[in-house]
Structure formats: C-alpha cells, structure tokens
Short mmCIF file of C-alpha atoms in Angstrom, two decimals:
data_model
loop_
_atom_site.label_atom_id
_atom_site.label_comp_id
_atom_site.label_asym_id
_atom_site.label_seq_id
_atom_site.Cartn_x
_atom_site.Cartn_y
_atom_site.Cartn_z
CA UNK O 1 17.24 -27.14 22.49
CA UNK O 2 18.75 -27.16 19.01
CA UNK O 3 15.27 -27.53 17.55
CA UNK O 4 14.01 -24.41 19.33
CA UNK O 5 16.97 -22.36 18.21
CA UNK O 6 16.02 -23.32 14.68
CA UNK O 7 12.42 -22.19 15.19
CA UNK O 8 13.00 -18.49 14.70
CA UNK O 9 15.86 -18.10 17.18
CA UNK O 10 18.47 -15.40 16.73
CA UNK O 11 18.78 -11.67 17.12
CA UNK O 12 17.17 -10.22 13.97
CA UNK O 13 14.90 -7.41 15.07
CA UNK O 14 11.41 -7.84 13.69
CA UNK O 15 7.84 -8.34 14.83
CA UNK O 16 4.91 -10.43 13.65
CA UNK O 17 1.25 -11.34 14.22
CA UNK O 18 0.45 -12.09 17.83
CA UNK O 19 -2.63 -13.09 19.74
CA UNK O 20 -1.65 -10.64 22.49
CA UNK O 21 -4.57 -8.23 22.75
CA UNK O 22 -2.71 -5.49 24.63
CA UNK O 23 -3.10 -2.11 22.94
CA UNK O 24 -0.84 0.91 23.20
CA UNK O 25 -3.26 2.41 25.71
CA UNK O 26 -2.98 -0.72 27.88
CA UNK O 27 0.81 -0.75 27.96
CA UNK O 28 2.55 0.66 31.05
CA UNK O 29 4.15 4.09 30.65
CA UNK O 30 7.51 3.96 28.94
CA UNK O 31 6.92 0.54 27.39
CA UNK O 32 5.74 -0.64 23.99
CA UNK O 33 3.12 -3.27 23.30
CA UNK O 34 3.35 -6.02 20.70
CA UNK O 35 1.04 -3.99 18.49
CA UNK O 36 3.44 -1.05 18.75
CA UNK O 37 6.23 -3.33 17.59
CA UNK O 38 4.04 -4.51 14.72
CA UNK O 39 3.52 -0.93 13.58
CA UNK O 40 7.23 -0.20 13.81
CA UNK O 41 8.07 -3.09 11.52
CA UNK O 42 5.15 -2.64 9.12
CA UNK O 43 5.94 -2.86 5.44
CA UNK O 44 6.07 0.51 3.70
CA UNK O 45 3.69 -0.58 0.95
CA UNK O 46 5.81 1.13 -1.70
CA UNK O 47 5.78 -0.30 -5.22
CA UNK O 48 8.19 -3.14 -5.83
CA UNK O 49 10.50 -2.52 -8.74
CA UNK O 50 12.04 -5.82 -9.71
CA UNK O 51 14.46 -7.02 -12.35
CA UNK O 52 13.16 -10.56 -12.36
CA UNK O 53 11.78 -13.27 -10.15
CA UNK O 54 13.53 -14.60 -7.06
CA UNK O 55 13.88 -18.36 -7.45
CA UNK O 56 13.07 -19.26 -3.85
CA UNK O 57 10.09 -16.90 -3.68
CA UNK O 58 8.83 -18.18 -7.02
CA UNK O 59 8.94 -21.78 -5.80
CA UNK O 60 7.27 -20.90 -2.49
CA UNK O 61 4.51 -19.07 -4.33
CA UNK O 62 3.87 -22.03 -6.59
CA UNK O 63 3.94 -24.40 -3.62
CA UNK O 64 1.29 -22.33 -1.84
CA UNK O 65 -0.90 -22.42 -4.94
CA UNK O 66 -0.55 -26.20 -5.12
CA UNK O 67 -1.85 -26.40 -1.56
CA UNK O 68 -4.84 -24.17 -2.40
CA UNK O 69 -5.64 -26.16 -5.51
CA UNK O 70 -5.44 -29.54 -3.76
CA UNK O 71 -7.63 -28.29 -0.91
CA UNK O 72 -10.09 -27.03 -3.51
CA UNK O 73 -10.23 -30.49 -5.08
CA UNK O 74 -10.86 -32.10 -1.69
CA UNK O 75 -13.62 -29.56 -1.05
CA UNK O 76 -15.30 -30.32 -4.38
CA UNK O 77 -15.21 -34.07 -3.70
CA UNK O 78 -16.53 -33.53 -0.17
CA UNK O 79 -19.39 -31.34 -1.38
CA UNK O 80 -20.37 -33.96 -3.96
CA UNK O 81 -20.30 -36.73 -1.35
CA UNK O 82 -22.38 -34.70 1.09
CA UNK O 83 -24.96 -33.97 -1.58
CA UNK O 84 -25.26 -37.66 -2.39
CA UNK O 85 -25.54 -38.60 1.29
CA UNK O 86 -22.35 -40.67 1.23
CA UNK O 87 -20.46 -38.50 3.70
CA UNK O 88 -21.56 -38.20 7.32
CA UNK O 89 -20.05 -35.88 9.96
CA UNK O 90 -17.17 -37.52 11.84
CA UNK O 91 -16.40 -37.42 15.56
CA UNK O 92 -12.68 -37.22 16.24
CA UNK O 93 -11.17 -38.51 19.48
CA UNK O 94 -7.94 -38.03 21.39
CA UNK O 95 -7.43 -34.42 20.30
CA UNK O 96 -4.54 -32.34 21.64
CA UNK O 97 -3.88 -28.60 21.62
CA UNK O 98 -1.19 -26.91 19.58
CA UNK O 99 0.64 -24.34 21.71
CA UNK O 100 1.84 -21.12 20.14
CA UNK O 101 4.83 -18.93 20.97
CA UNK O 102 6.09 -15.66 19.48
CA UNK O 103 9.84 -15.13 19.30
CA UNK O 104 10.01 -11.41 20.06
CA UNK O 105 13.58 -11.22 18.77
CA UNK O 106 12.78 -12.41 15.25
CA UNK O 107 9.01 -12.13 14.83
CA UNK O 108 8.73 -15.85 14.05
CA UNK O 109 6.10 -18.09 15.61
CA UNK O 110 6.78 -21.52 17.05
CA UNK O 111 4.09 -24.21 17.38
CA UNK O 112 4.26 -27.46 19.39
CA UNK O 113 1.94 -30.20 20.68
CA UNK O 114 4.58 -31.36 23.16
CA UNK O 115 3.69 -30.19 26.70
CA UNK O 116 7.20 -30.89 27.99
CA UNK O 117 8.67 -28.75 25.25
CA UNK O 118 6.09 -26.05 25.97
CA UNK O 119 7.04 -25.95 29.64
CA UNK O 120 10.76 -25.92 28.88
CA UNK O 121 10.39 -22.95 26.53
CA UNK O 122 8.35 -21.03 29.10
CA UNK O 123 10.88 -21.73 31.83
CA UNK O 124 14.17 -21.18 29.98
CA UNK O 125 13.68 -19.05 26.88
CA UNK O 126 12.43 -15.58 27.77
CA UNK O 127 12.54 -14.35 24.17
CA UNK O 128 9.56 -16.61 23.46
CA UNK O 129 6.24 -15.09 24.48
CA UNK O 130 3.73 -17.85 25.26
CA UNK O 131 0.43 -17.14 23.49
CA UNK O 132 -1.57 -20.12 24.70
CA UNK O 133 -3.49 -22.86 22.93
CA UNK O 134 -3.87 -22.02 19.25
CA UNK O 135 -6.05 -24.89 17.96
CA UNK O 136 -6.76 -28.62 18.29
CA UNK O 137 -5.36 -31.46 16.18
CA UNK O 138 -5.06 -35.22 16.29
CA UNK O 139 -1.65 -36.70 17.14
CA UNK O 140 -2.61 -39.93 15.35
CA UNK O 141 -4.27 -40.95 12.11
CA UNK O 142 -8.07 -41.15 12.10
CA UNK O 143 -10.64 -41.65 9.33
CA UNK O 144 -11.15 -38.35 7.50
CA UNK O 145 -7.82 -36.88 8.58
CA UNK O 146 -4.56 -36.53 6.69
CA UNK O 147 -0.99 -36.07 7.89
CA UNK O 148 0.31 -32.51 8.21
CA UNK O 149 3.90 -32.36 7.03
CA UNK O 150 6.50 -30.14 8.65
CA UNK O 151 9.50 -28.52 6.96
CA UNK O 152 12.32 -26.60 8.62
CA UNK O 153 13.58 -23.55 6.75
CA UNK O 154 17.30 -23.96 7.48
CA UNK O 155 17.98 -20.33 6.55
CA UNK O 156 16.01 -18.94 9.49
CA UNK O 157 14.73 -21.97 11.40
CA UNK O 158 11.04 -21.25 10.86
CA UNK O 159 8.67 -24.10 10.05
CA UNK O 160 6.30 -24.55 7.13
CA UNK O 161 3.29 -26.86 7.56
CA UNK O 162 1.27 -28.37 4.73
CA UNK O 163 -1.40 -31.03 4.37
CA UNK O 164 -0.95 -31.15 0.60
CA UNK O 165 1.05 -34.04 -0.84
CA UNK O 166 1.48 -31.99 -4.02
CA UNK O 167 3.03 -29.11 -2.09
CA UNK O 168 5.16 -31.48 0.01
CA UNK O 169 6.57 -33.16 -3.10
CA UNK O 170 7.17 -29.85 -4.85
CA UNK O 171 9.07 -28.40 -1.89
CA UNK O 172 11.23 -31.50 -1.61
CA UNK O 173 12.06 -31.32 -5.32
CA UNK O 174 12.71 -27.58 -5.60
CA UNK O 175 13.59 -26.02 -2.22
CA UNK O 176 16.65 -27.72 -0.70
CA UNK O 177 16.81 -25.17 2.13
CA UNK O 178 13.49 -26.56 3.41
CA UNK O 179 14.29 -29.82 5.17
CA UNK O 180 11.46 -32.32 5.66
CA UNK O 181 11.02 -33.24 9.33
CA UNK O 182 8.11 -35.68 9.04
CA UNK O 183 4.49 -35.64 10.15
CA UNK O 184 3.68 -33.06 12.84
CA UNK O 185 0.08 -34.15 13.49
CA UNK O 186 -3.14 -34.90 11.60
CA UNK O 187 -5.87 -32.53 10.40
CA UNK O 188 -8.66 -32.37 7.85
CA UNK O 189 -8.44 -31.19 4.22
CA UNK O 190 -12.11 -30.14 4.29
CA UNK O 191 -14.37 -28.17 6.56
CA UNK O 192 -17.57 -29.16 8.31
CA UNK O 193 -19.17 -29.37 11.73
CA UNK O 194 -16.52 -29.48 14.44
CA UNK O 195 -13.84 -28.10 12.11
CA UNK O 196 -12.50 -24.65 11.33
CA UNK O 197 -9.93 -23.38 8.84
CA UNK O 198 -6.34 -22.70 9.84
CA UNK O 199 -5.34 -19.59 7.89
CA UNK O 200 -1.87 -19.26 6.41
CA UNK O 201 0.26 -16.17 5.78
CA UNK O 202 3.73 -15.65 4.37
CA UNK O 203 6.13 -12.77 4.91
CA UNK O 204 8.62 -12.77 2.04
CA UNK O 205 11.11 -10.24 3.41
CA UNK O 206 11.69 -12.42 6.49
CA UNK O 207 10.86 -15.85 5.07
CA UNK O 208 8.25 -16.42 7.81
CA UNK O 209 5.07 -18.47 7.64
CA UNK O 210 2.34 -17.64 10.14
CA UNK O 211 -0.80 -19.64 10.99
CA UNK O 212 -3.95 -18.68 12.88
CA UNK O 213 -7.34 -20.32 13.37
CA UNK O 214 -8.86 -17.05 14.58
CA UNK O 215 -10.68 -15.32 11.71
CA UNK O 216 -10.67 -12.01 13.62
CA UNK O 217 -6.89 -12.17 13.86
CA UNK O 218 -6.77 -13.16 10.20
CA UNK O 219 -8.72 -10.05 9.24
CA UNK O 220 -6.52 -7.85 11.41
CA UNK O 221 -3.36 -9.12 9.76
CA UNK O 222 -4.84 -8.63 6.28
CA UNK O 223 -5.95 -5.09 7.11
CA UNK O 224 -2.90 -3.73 8.88
CA UNK O 225 0.21 -5.89 8.44
CA UNK O 226 1.05 -5.23 4.82
CA UNK O 227 4.17 -7.39 4.77
CA UNK O 228 2.10 -10.54 5.30
CA UNK O 229 0.58 -12.15 2.21
CA UNK O 230 -2.60 -14.07 2.86
CA UNK O 231 -2.39 -17.55 1.32
CA UNK O 232 -5.82 -18.87 2.30
CA UNK O 233 -6.67 -21.88 4.48
CA UNK O 234 -3.76 -24.23 5.06
CA UNK O 235 -6.10 -27.03 6.23
CA UNK O 236 -8.85 -27.53 8.82
CA UNK O 237 -8.34 -28.07 12.54
CA UNK O 238 -10.73 -29.27 15.21
CA UNK O 239 -13.15 -27.14 17.20
CA UNK O 240 -16.11 -28.98 18.78
CA UNK O 241 -18.02 -25.68 18.96
CA UNK O 242 -17.70 -24.92 15.24
CA UNK O 243 -20.91 -25.38 13.25
CA UNK O 244 -20.09 -23.43 10.09
CA UNK O 245 -17.20 -21.73 8.32
CA UNK O 246 -16.29 -18.22 9.47
CA UNK O 247 -16.90 -15.21 7.20
CA UNK O 248 -14.80 -15.25 4.05
CA UNK O 249 -11.61 -13.21 4.01
CA UNK O 250 -11.22 -10.10 1.88
CA UNK O 251 -7.62 -10.30 0.64
CA UNK O 252 -5.70 -7.20 -0.33
CA UNK O 253 -5.33 -6.30 -3.99
CA UNK O 254 -1.96 -6.94 -5.64
CA UNK O 255 -1.79 -5.25 -9.03
CA UNK O 256 0.96 -6.62 -11.28
CA UNK O 257 1.95 -4.38 -14.19
CA UNK O 258 3.75 -6.17 -17.02
CA UNK O 259 4.88 -3.43 -19.35
CA UNK O 260 7.83 -1.62 -20.88
CA UNK O 261 9.24 1.93 -20.83
CA UNK O 262 5.72 3.38 -21.04
CA UNK O 263 5.06 1.86 -17.60
CA UNK O 264 8.57 2.10 -16.15
CA UNK O 265 9.01 5.73 -17.21
CA UNK O 266 12.71 5.93 -16.50
CA UNK O 267 15.53 3.66 -15.40
CA UNK O 268 17.60 1.04 -17.22
CA UNK O 269 16.37 -0.82 -20.25
CA UNK O 270 16.47 -4.56 -20.77
CA UNK O 271 19.71 -4.02 -22.72
CA UNK O 272 21.33 -2.11 -19.84
CA UNK O 273 20.89 1.36 -21.30
CA UNK O 274 19.74 4.19 -18.99
CA UNK O 275 16.78 6.24 -20.19
CA UNK O 276 14.25 8.77 -18.93
CA UNK O 277 10.93 9.78 -20.53
CA UNK O 278 9.13 10.73 -17.31
CA UNK O 279 10.40 12.52 -14.21
CA UNK O 280 10.89 10.43 -11.07
CA UNK O 281 7.75 10.41 -9.00
CA UNK O 282 5.53 11.36 -11.96
CA UNK O 283 5.11 7.96 -13.65
CA UNK O 284 1.53 6.67 -13.66
CA UNK O 285 2.59 3.40 -12.06
CA UNK O 286 4.17 5.25 -9.16
CA UNK O 287 0.99 7.28 -8.68
CA UNK O 288 -1.18 4.16 -8.94
CA UNK O 289 0.80 2.52 -6.12
CA UNK O 290 -0.51 5.26 -3.84
CA UNK O 291 -3.98 5.61 -5.29
CA UNK O 292 -4.93 1.93 -4.91
CA UNK O 293 -4.47 2.42 -1.19
CA UNK O 294 -5.91 5.88 -0.64
CA UNK O 295 -8.92 5.58 -2.96
CA UNK O 296 -9.95 2.20 -1.59
CA UNK O 297 -9.17 2.88 2.05
CA UNK O 298 -7.14 -0.33 2.18
CA UNK O 299 -3.65 0.45 3.37
CA UNK O 300 -2.19 -2.88 2.28
CA UNK O 301 -3.25 -2.84 -1.37
CA UNK O 302 -0.09 -2.69 -3.46
CA UNK O 303 1.37 -2.45 -6.92
CA UNK O 304 4.18 -4.61 -8.29
CA UNK O 305 5.73 -3.08 -11.39
CA UNK O 306 7.90 -5.52 -13.34
CA UNK O 307 7.99 -3.30 -16.43
CA UNK O 308 11.38 -2.73 -18.04
CA UNK O 309 12.19 -0.51 -21.00
CA UNK O 310 12.69 -2.51 -24.17
CA UNK O 311 10.65 -5.54 -23.12
CA UNK O 312 8.64 -7.24 -25.86
CA UNK O 313 5.69 -9.57 -25.46
CA UNK O 314 7.92 -12.63 -25.87
CA UNK O 315 10.05 -11.38 -22.97
CA UNK O 316 6.92 -10.97 -20.88
CA UNK O 317 5.65 -14.42 -21.78
CA UNK O 318 8.97 -16.02 -20.83
CA UNK O 319 8.81 -14.49 -17.34
CA UNK O 320 5.12 -14.18 -16.50
CA UNK O 321 4.78 -17.52 -14.72
CA UNK O 322 7.61 -16.69 -12.33
CA UNK O 323 6.05 -13.33 -11.51
CA UNK O 324 2.64 -14.91 -10.96
CA UNK O 325 4.14 -17.47 -8.61
CA UNK O 326 6.23 -14.96 -6.71
CA UNK O 327 3.70 -12.17 -6.22
CA UNK O 328 0.31 -13.97 -6.35
CA UNK O 329 -1.40 -10.95 -7.97
CA UNK O 330 -5.13 -10.39 -7.88
CA UNK O 331 -4.99 -8.13 -10.97
CA UNK O 332 -2.62 -8.31 -13.95
CA UNK O 333 -2.26 -5.39 -16.35
CA UNK O 334 -0.69 -6.46 -19.66
CA UNK O 335 0.81 -3.30 -21.15
CA UNK O 336 3.21 -4.59 -23.80
CA UNK O 337 3.46 -4.55 -27.58
CA UNK O 338 5.14 -1.22 -28.28
CA UNK O 339 8.61 -2.73 -28.68
CA UNK O 340 7.22 -5.51 -30.87
CA UNK O 341 5.81 -2.78 -33.12
CA UNK O 342 9.09 -0.85 -33.12
CA UNK O 343 10.92 -3.99 -34.25
CA UNK O 344 8.37 -4.83 -36.97
CA UNK O 345 7.20 -8.04 -35.32
CA UNK O 346 3.89 -9.38 -36.53
CA UNK O 347 0.67 -8.45 -34.80
CA UNK O 348 -0.22 -12.15 -34.75
CA UNK O 349 2.83 -12.91 -32.56
CA UNK O 350 1.89 -10.10 -30.17
CA UNK O 351 -1.62 -11.50 -29.92
CA UNK O 352 -0.38 -15.04 -29.28
CA UNK O 353 2.07 -13.92 -26.58
CA UNK O 354 -0.41 -11.62 -24.84
CA UNK O 355 -3.08 -14.32 -25.00
CA UNK O 356 -0.75 -16.84 -23.40
CA UNK O 357 0.11 -14.33 -20.65
CA UNK O 358 -3.59 -13.74 -20.07
CA UNK O 359 -4.29 -17.45 -19.80
CA UNK O 360 -1.45 -17.93 -17.31
CA UNK O 361 -2.84 -15.06 -15.24
CA UNK O 362 -6.34 -16.53 -15.28
CA UNK O 363 -4.97 -19.89 -14.19
CA UNK O 364 -3.38 -18.10 -11.23
CA UNK O 365 -6.84 -16.69 -10.38
CA UNK O 366 -5.99 -13.09 -11.33
CA UNK O 367 -8.19 -10.61 -13.18
CA UNK O 368 -6.74 -9.65 -16.57
CA UNK O 369 -6.55 -6.16 -18.06
CA UNK O 370 -5.20 -5.43 -21.53
CA UNK O 371 -3.79 -1.90 -21.85
CA UNK O 372 -3.48 -0.20 -25.23
CA UNK O 373 -1.02 2.67 -25.73
CA UNK O 374 -1.63 4.39 -29.09
CA UNK O 375 1.28 3.75 -31.48
CA UNK O 376 1.53 6.68 -33.90
CA UNK O 377 4.80 6.18 -35.90
CA UNK O 378 3.33 3.73 -38.45
CA UNK O 379 0.11 5.50 -39.27
CA UNK O 380 -3.55 5.16 -38.43
CA UNK O 381 -4.17 1.80 -40.14
CA UNK O 382 -1.38 0.10 -38.20
CA UNK O 383 -2.49 1.78 -34.98
CA UNK O 384 -6.07 0.61 -35.51
CA UNK O 385 -4.82 -2.92 -36.18
CA UNK O 386 -2.99 -2.95 -32.84
CA UNK O 387 -6.08 -1.67 -31.04
CA UNK O 388 -8.20 -4.42 -32.56
CA UNK O 389 -5.55 -6.96 -31.56
CA UNK O 390 -5.63 -5.78 -27.92
CA UNK O 391 -9.41 -5.94 -27.95
CA UNK O 392 -9.35 -9.52 -29.24
CA UNK O 393 -6.90 -10.55 -26.54
CA UNK O 394 -9.21 -9.15 -23.87
CA UNK O 395 -12.37 -10.64 -25.40
CA UNK O 396 -10.87 -14.08 -25.98
CA UNK O 397 -9.34 -14.35 -22.52
CA UNK O 398 -12.05 -13.05 -20.17
CA UNK O 399 -10.15 -9.80 -19.78
CA UNK O 400 -10.90 -6.08 -19.72
CA UNK O 401 -9.64 -3.88 -22.54
CA UNK O 402 -8.90 -0.21 -21.99
CA UNK O 403 -7.03 2.54 -23.82
CA UNK O 404 -4.20 3.69 -21.60
CA UNK O 405 -3.62 6.81 -23.69
CA UNK O 406 -7.30 7.40 -24.37
CA UNK O 407 -8.32 11.05 -24.42
CA UNK O 408 -4.75 12.34 -24.53
CA UNK O 409 -4.19 14.75 -27.46
CA UNK O 410 -1.46 13.77 -29.90
CA UNK O 411 0.55 16.96 -29.45
CA UNK O 412 4.01 17.94 -28.27
CA UNK O 413 2.57 18.91 -24.91
CA UNK O 414 1.95 15.26 -24.12
CA UNK O 415 4.14 13.23 -26.50
CA UNK O 416 7.89 13.07 -27.00
CA UNK O 417 9.18 13.45 -30.60
CA UNK O 418 9.31 9.66 -31.04
CA UNK O 419 5.47 9.76 -31.13
CA UNK O 420 5.24 6.90 -28.62
CA UNK O 421 6.47 7.95 -25.18
CA UNK O 422 4.30 10.21 -23.09
CA UNK O 423 5.57 13.14 -21.05
CA UNK O 424 4.91 14.14 -17.46
CA UNK O 425 1.83 16.10 -18.52
CA UNK O 426 0.14 12.90 -19.77
CA UNK O 427 0.68 10.78 -16.68
CA UNK O 428 -2.40 11.96 -14.69
CA UNK O 429 -4.67 11.10 -17.62
CA UNK O 430 -3.08 7.64 -17.95
CA UNK O 431 -3.59 7.10 -14.24
CA UNK O 432 -7.29 7.93 -14.52
CA UNK O 433 -7.71 5.61 -17.49
CA UNK O 434 -6.17 2.77 -15.51
CA UNK O 435 -8.20 3.58 -12.42
CA UNK O 436 -11.50 3.58 -14.31
CA UNK O 437 -10.68 0.11 -15.62
CA UNK O 438 -9.73 -1.24 -12.18
CA UNK O 439 -12.34 0.43 -9.97
CA UNK O 440 -15.25 -1.98 -10.63
CA UNK O 441 -13.19 -4.80 -9.09
CA UNK O 442 -12.28 -2.74 -6.04
#
C-alpha cells in the first residue's frame, strides 16, 4: 500500500472537489457534508502580495501551458484533416473505467484503473471516499490514442497526468520532486464523436492536481472553489454517448499588476527600504482586489499585485515570464516607468522593456493594459513624451492604454510634495480609471 499512501495520504486537513452531491440540507443533523468542508477550506480570495516567483510554481505553470499549446496544435491538425476528409471517426475497443477516490484527510484525489486496487482501498482505507467511475480510457495503445504519462509528486504523493510529450519532458528536466512512473493508460489528444474533454485544475497552496470529465462539476469548481486554478482540458477520454463538446468554460479573471510604489502604496522597496505613500487598505490595488469580485458577481476573480517600490521596467522585464508562468493571468496591467524617469533613463529603453513585457503577456494569452501615471517633476514636454510612449506601447502590442491618474487635479490634496506619488484622496479616482479600462473584458 505504499503507492496509496503516496497518493494524498497523511493527516493534513483540507478539502477538495468531489462528485458527492450531498448538500448541507441533505446531511444528517450534527454532521457536515463534503460541500461544507469545501466551504470551510475555500481560499480567501485576498490579493497576493509577492516578492518574486516561486520556482516550483513557475515550472508547473509553464508545464501546464505546454500541455495546452500541444493540445491546441493537435486540434488544429485534426480540424484540417477533418475538413479535407482524411480523418474519419474512430471506434475504440477494450475500454476500462477510471475509478476516483477523495482522500478526506488531505483533499487529494486518487485515480486507478485497477479493480483489485479499487476494492482494497474501499475495504481497508476509510479515509478514502469512493466516488465511482470517473471516465473511460484504453489500457492499451490504439490508433488515434496517445499514452498518458503519470508523475508522482514526492512532496505530497499526489499524481499529475499529462498526454503532452512537451510537458512530460519539461517536468523531467525541471521538477525533480515529480517522479515519472510511466504510462497510466491511453487517451486522445483531440475531441470528436465518442470523446469528451477531461478538465484539469491545480491548487497551488496544496500542490494538488484535480481532474474531472463532468463539465457541470468543472463549472462548479470554477465558480466557487477559488483556490483551484482552471488549466483547461488535459486530454480527451472516451464516452460512447458523446456527440459534441460540452459548453465552453468561463474561467475566472486573474489580474496581474506589474508596477512600482504607485501600485504598492506602502511596504518595502526593492532596495529594502520601508516607505509609505498611501494608508494600508486605501491603495487602489487593494480596492481593485475586492471590486473585481463584487462588481462582476464572480467570487473567484482575483488580483495578483507583484508591484514593488523602486522597480524599473528592466526589473519588470527580467521577472515577467516567471510571473506569467506562476499565476497564468488573464489580464496584465503594466504600470511601470516612473523609476526609469526618476533615474534619467531613456524613454526608448522604457518603450523597449514595456513592449517586451507586453509581447510576453500576449504569448501567455493575457490581455494587456498600459497604465500611465502623470510624471510632473520634469515638466510638461517630458510628461507628454512619456504619455506618447505609453500609447505607442499599447498600440504596437494589441494593448489598451489608459491614464491611471487621469482627471486627478495636480494639487497638494492629491499629490505628495515629490509631484509623483498620490495620496489617499486620489486612490478612488485611480480605481475608477482602472475599472473603466478593464470592464469591457469583464
């Protein structure tokens, strides 16, 4: 049973997606349902204030993107073949069910095609709640199917499954804690009649991957379990009754703010110096973290603020790829340039760095927003030059330009004496400027 102990065994208290349909109203008096446990362990949705990227999370994020990109390439080739009449629907034989368990002690799921192992878990391991047959796969190779590779996360014993050779190779090269265990079964990299997508989620705070072929369950996890990041289809499994793909998912928004002290407001600068220009709780980024949930009615929308006082555009460029990999944002707000201006760096270098950040964000399938904070210390001509530079970055990189400090009077009521940093009184106006830029995409 060493394998099962590795599959989410242990005593960490957490909960996770489950196919159990019991509601709180259905639970006997004095007991809690699985959905109650879910709610108890739900992520708070508060903004994430980070100093830099986590290496493991960055690699896992990139690996997931490699899987999505390789599946996309298979889909494009399949669509072309179908259009030309070269690809006919395939009938798969010898299919077997994958059985699913929930470890109620850790919140991890365990999947197996082995009926003997299934029965042993049911009989001897009460912490595993049997959830039934999850989906169908082929235990052997067949035309049109590819091997699904299994990795064991040796930190927590939870498995990661991928059909992508690119992702498999990347994990083996960059994530030594994920040990390759071989081929688990075979599935399809493309959809079609008799196939349905297996959806993949990742919970970073627990290091758990979760898979479901039920699009209703998928939508429930996206809507209410904020700690789980939707990573799209992992691959396609068999369902003789399937005739078309299910409705598309509506992923939650993840807004990444790459800024400086104007977006951090207070804290510790990149050089380790404490500072405070805005009162805690008043910074526009803190307010936006709440507003993107309440104004959209989507409780799991979130903001990730990686802004640090003193950061220049070259600092942002050096770290943007790691942040994109780690957080998989849907929206990226580039709000840098002030420190470049303070240090008399050329506008051309700001433009090049911001443009490269925008291109990296687009490649990660994020919307790009270029935020302009008025820079008063060097006069109107310099300030206008910066504005035109921000506008070019947006125009040349399929982004949206907006003036973060637009409409805010240049007076002591709103600005500190340095003529750059904005006070508490200006934060609501900044928030509204940001919101008006974002709202069309929401």
